[in-house]
Short mmCIF file of C-alpha atoms in Angstrom, two decimals:
data_model
loop_
_atom_site.label_atom_id
_atom_site.label_comp_id
_atom_site.label_asym_id
_atom_site.label_seq_id
_atom_site.Cartn_x
_atom_site.Cartn_y
_atom_site.Cartn_z
CA MET A 20 10.42 -3.25 -27.33
CA ILE A 21 9.88 -2.86 -23.76
CA GLU A 22 6.60 -1.19 -23.13
CA ARG A 23 6.70 -1.15 -19.24
CA LEU A 24 9.59 -2.07 -17.12
CA MET A 25 9.08 -3.02 -13.36
CA LEU A 26 12.00 -2.96 -10.98
CA VAL A 27 11.87 -5.03 -7.97
CA ARG A 28 14.42 -4.89 -5.10
CA HIS A 29 15.13 -8.55 -3.49
CA GLY A 30 13.26 -9.35 0.29
CA GLU A 31 14.80 -8.20 3.45
CA THR A 32 17.78 -10.27 4.11
CA VAL A 33 19.53 -11.16 7.44
CA ASP A 34 22.60 -8.97 6.68
CA ASN A 35 19.96 -6.12 5.89
CA LEU A 36 18.80 -6.56 9.56
CA ARG A 37 22.21 -6.14 10.60
CA GLY A 38 23.23 -3.04 8.45
CA ILE A 39 25.77 -5.36 6.74
CA ALA A 40 27.31 -4.45 3.21
CA GLN A 41 26.02 -7.16 1.09
CA GLY A 42 27.50 -6.33 -2.42
CA TRP A 43 28.48 -9.14 -4.43
CA GLY A 44 28.37 -11.43 -1.05
CA ASP A 45 24.86 -12.31 0.09
CA SER A 46 22.95 -13.96 3.03
CA ASP A 47 19.49 -15.53 3.28
CA LEU A 48 16.35 -14.03 3.20
CA SER A 49 14.92 -13.11 6.66
CA GLU A 50 11.40 -14.63 7.67
CA LYS A 51 9.85 -11.56 6.98
CA GLY A 52 11.82 -11.21 3.50
CA ARG A 53 10.02 -14.49 2.35
CA ALA A 54 6.75 -13.02 3.17
CA GLN A 55 7.52 -9.97 1.57
CA VAL A 56 8.41 -11.83 -1.84
CA ASP A 57 4.88 -13.75 -1.59
CA ARG A 58 3.21 -10.27 -1.34
CA VAL A 59 5.30 -8.80 -4.33
CA ALA A 60 5.02 -12.08 -6.51
CA ALA A 61 1.18 -11.53 -6.00
CA ARG A 62 1.31 -7.77 -6.93
CA ILE A 63 3.36 -8.39 -10.10
CA ALA A 64 1.14 -11.26 -11.03
CA THR A 65 -1.77 -8.41 -11.39
CA LEU A 66 0.79 -6.37 -13.89
CA GLU A 67 0.91 -9.16 -16.56
CA PRO A 68 4.65 -9.47 -17.07
CA THR A 69 5.71 -11.37 -20.16
CA LEU A 70 9.68 -11.26 -19.51
CA LEU A 71 11.26 -11.98 -15.97
CA PHE A 72 14.98 -10.98 -15.46
CA CYS A 73 17.20 -11.19 -12.33
CA SER A 74 20.66 -10.64 -10.98
CA THR A 75 22.76 -13.91 -10.13
CA LEU A 76 23.03 -13.45 -6.47
CA PRO A 77 20.88 -15.60 -4.59
CA ARG A 78 18.71 -13.01 -2.59
CA ALA A 79 17.59 -11.61 -6.06
CA VAL A 80 17.22 -15.03 -7.74
CA SER A 81 15.10 -16.41 -4.71
CA THR A 82 13.05 -13.64 -5.22
CA ALA A 83 12.51 -13.80 -8.81
CA GLU A 84 11.63 -17.48 -8.80
CA ALA A 85 8.85 -16.52 -6.18
CA ILE A 86 7.75 -14.17 -8.61
CA GLY A 87 8.17 -16.72 -11.51
CA ARG A 88 6.26 -19.13 -9.79
CA ALA A 89 3.09 -16.39 -9.69
CA VAL A 90 3.18 -15.42 -13.27
CA ARG A 91 4.49 -18.88 -15.07
CA LEU A 92 7.96 -17.41 -16.18
CA GLU A 93 11.43 -18.61 -15.76
CA PRO A 94 14.11 -16.03 -14.47
CA GLN A 95 16.79 -15.24 -16.73
CA LYS A 96 19.72 -14.46 -14.81
CA LEU A 97 22.11 -11.50 -15.80
CA GLU A 98 25.33 -10.89 -14.00
CA ASP A 99 25.21 -7.12 -14.97
CA LEU A 100 22.00 -6.66 -12.67
CA ARG A 101 24.26 -7.61 -9.65
CA GLU A 102 24.67 -5.48 -6.72
CA MET A 103 27.56 -3.02 -6.13
CA ASN A 104 30.67 -4.69 -5.54
CA CYS A 105 31.62 -3.35 -1.93
CA GLY A 106 34.88 -4.65 -2.14
CA ASP A 107 37.11 -4.56 1.44
CA TRP A 108 33.51 -3.26 2.99
CA GLU A 109 31.64 -6.59 2.30
CA GLY A 110 30.63 -8.19 5.23
CA VAL A 111 31.10 -5.12 7.28
CA PRO A 112 28.42 -2.85 8.84
CA PHE A 113 28.19 0.46 7.36
CA LEU A 114 28.37 2.21 10.70
CA GLU A 115 31.88 0.73 11.19
CA VAL A 116 33.19 1.78 7.58
CA ARG A 117 32.11 5.23 8.22
CA SER A 118 33.56 5.11 11.88
CA VAL A 119 36.83 3.38 10.71
CA GLN A 120 37.43 4.76 7.13
CA PRO A 121 35.89 8.24 7.20
CA ASP A 122 37.83 9.55 4.35
CA ALA A 123 37.26 6.81 2.24
CA TYR A 124 33.62 6.48 2.72
CA ARG A 125 32.87 10.30 2.35
CA LYS A 126 34.97 10.10 -1.09
CA TRP A 127 33.13 7.10 -2.30
CA VAL A 128 30.04 9.25 -1.38
CA ASP A 129 30.73 12.20 -2.98
CA ASP A 130 32.32 11.25 -6.18
CA PRO A 131 30.51 8.85 -8.65
CA ARG A 132 33.92 8.02 -9.83
CA SER A 133 35.43 6.76 -6.84
CA PRO A 134 35.20 3.08 -6.01
CA CYS A 135 34.98 1.45 -2.71
CA PRO A 136 38.27 0.16 -1.65
CA GLY A 137 38.50 -3.03 -3.97
CA GLY A 138 35.17 -2.53 -5.23
CA GLU A 139 33.13 -0.46 -7.92
CA SER A 140 31.93 3.23 -8.00
CA TRP A 141 28.41 4.54 -8.40
CA HIS A 142 29.64 4.91 -12.13
CA ASP A 143 30.76 1.46 -12.77
CA VAL A 144 27.01 0.39 -11.52
CA ARG A 145 25.70 2.49 -14.14
CA VAL A 146 27.54 1.34 -16.80
CA ARG A 147 26.65 -2.20 -15.80
CA MET A 148 22.93 -1.10 -15.58
CA GLU A 149 22.77 0.04 -18.90
CA GLN A 150 24.82 -3.02 -20.57
CA ALA A 151 21.73 -5.19 -18.87
CA LEU A 152 19.13 -2.94 -20.56
CA GLU A 153 20.74 -3.92 -23.84
CA GLN A 154 20.81 -7.28 -23.17
CA ILE A 155 17.35 -7.00 -22.46
CA ARG A 156 16.45 -5.42 -25.25
CA ALA A 157 18.55 -7.83 -27.73
CA CYS A 158 16.10 -10.81 -25.98
CA ILE A 159 12.79 -9.08 -27.33
CA ASP A 160 11.30 -8.95 -30.75
CA GLY A 161 9.29 -6.13 -31.98
CA SER A 162 6.02 -6.57 -29.97
CA PRO A 163 5.58 -4.72 -26.75
CA GLN A 164 7.03 -6.63 -23.61
CA ASN A 165 6.22 -6.07 -19.72
CA VAL A 166 9.23 -6.80 -18.41
CA VAL A 167 9.96 -7.40 -14.60
CA VAL A 168 13.43 -6.91 -13.36
CA VAL A 169 14.79 -8.30 -10.08
CA SER A 170 17.77 -6.25 -8.77
CA HIS A 171 19.38 -4.72 -5.41
CA GLY A 172 18.94 -1.16 -3.73
CA THR A 173 22.00 0.73 -4.97
CA ALA A 174 21.83 -0.94 -8.56
CA ILE A 175 18.02 -0.17 -8.72
CA ARG A 176 18.71 3.63 -7.57
CA VAL A 177 21.76 3.82 -9.72
CA PHE A 178 19.51 2.12 -12.70
CA ALA A 179 16.73 4.75 -12.51
CA THR A 180 19.09 7.64 -12.95
CA ALA A 181 19.87 5.91 -16.23
CA LEU A 182 16.92 5.54 -17.59
CA LEU A 183 15.35 9.02 -16.63
CA GLY A 184 18.87 10.74 -17.73
CA VAL A 185 19.85 12.19 -14.85
CA SER A 186 22.90 12.58 -12.61
CA ILE A 187 24.00 9.81 -10.86
CA GLU A 188 24.19 12.08 -7.76
CA VAL A 189 20.33 11.85 -7.61
CA ALA A 190 20.50 8.26 -6.56
CA ARG A 191 21.53 9.18 -3.11
CA SER A 192 18.31 10.94 -2.59
CA LEU A 193 16.05 8.12 -3.71
CA ALA A 194 14.68 5.71 -1.22
CA GLN A 195 14.79 1.86 -2.19
CA ASP A 196 13.17 -0.31 0.37
CA ASN A 197 13.15 -4.52 0.39
CA ALA A 198 10.36 -5.74 -1.99
CA ALA A 199 9.45 -2.29 -3.23
CA LEU A 200 7.79 -2.08 -6.75
CA ASN A 201 8.83 0.74 -9.18
CA LEU A 202 7.43 1.23 -12.31
CA PHE A 203 8.65 2.84 -15.74
CA GLU A 204 6.52 3.16 -19.12
CA TRP A 205 8.31 4.01 -22.66
CA ARG A 206 6.16 6.79 -23.94
CA ASN A 207 7.15 9.12 -26.49
CA ASP A 208 10.86 7.92 -26.96
CA ARG A 209 11.39 8.50 -23.30
CA TRP A 210 11.01 6.60 -20.01
CA LEU A 211 8.14 7.91 -17.46
CA LEU A 212 8.40 7.11 -14.28
CA ARG A 213 4.64 5.97 -12.77
CA THR A 214 5.60 4.35 -9.72
CA TRP A 215 8.81 4.57 -7.01
CA ASN A 216 9.28 2.40 -4.11
CA ASP A 217 5.88 1.13 -3.48
CA ARG A 218 5.53 -0.93 -0.87
CA THR A 219 1.70 -0.96 -0.06
CA HIS A 220 1.91 -4.84 -0.79
CA CYS A 221 3.67 -5.44 2.22
CA GLU A 222 1.59 -3.58 4.26
CA GLY A 223 0.98 -5.50 7.90
CA LEU A 224 4.08 -7.35 7.94
#
């Protein structure tokens, strides 16, 4: 069983700095992002993780590999842990999307089942994250496990709503910064949120 679930967002990327929709695309970690990854890896090492999973996208893989070196675990990659597929908006600054396609953007924001043009909806991501949780559980025997999952901003926010059993719309009100740590514990047959968007390990960067 999963006793403790630690969700970690990847370090800052070059496209994060530029405000660009990455989705299933990718860009390299920035210099600051690499420093963030070292810090979060050291933080995770104090929490005694026993299993490590990550998205297949390079920015998440590189973050997970750094954590893996710190805790001596090999990251297991899951497709379902990827970020939302932004479709036609990938590689485009979000400010430009809002300016050029305001109606499509507003519909995507307001309706959890409305996808990005050529991409996914918030609901699609929630289904994937629930599938990922089941895949992780299938890898675990009966002993309690401390599981680390390295994923992405929107994916983690949506995953939190699934774990807590609340509306997907709540995800839009949840901050999720680069290299943030989010800690859930399984208590009395439900997930208990202990820590959200904690970046104290990155102070001073």
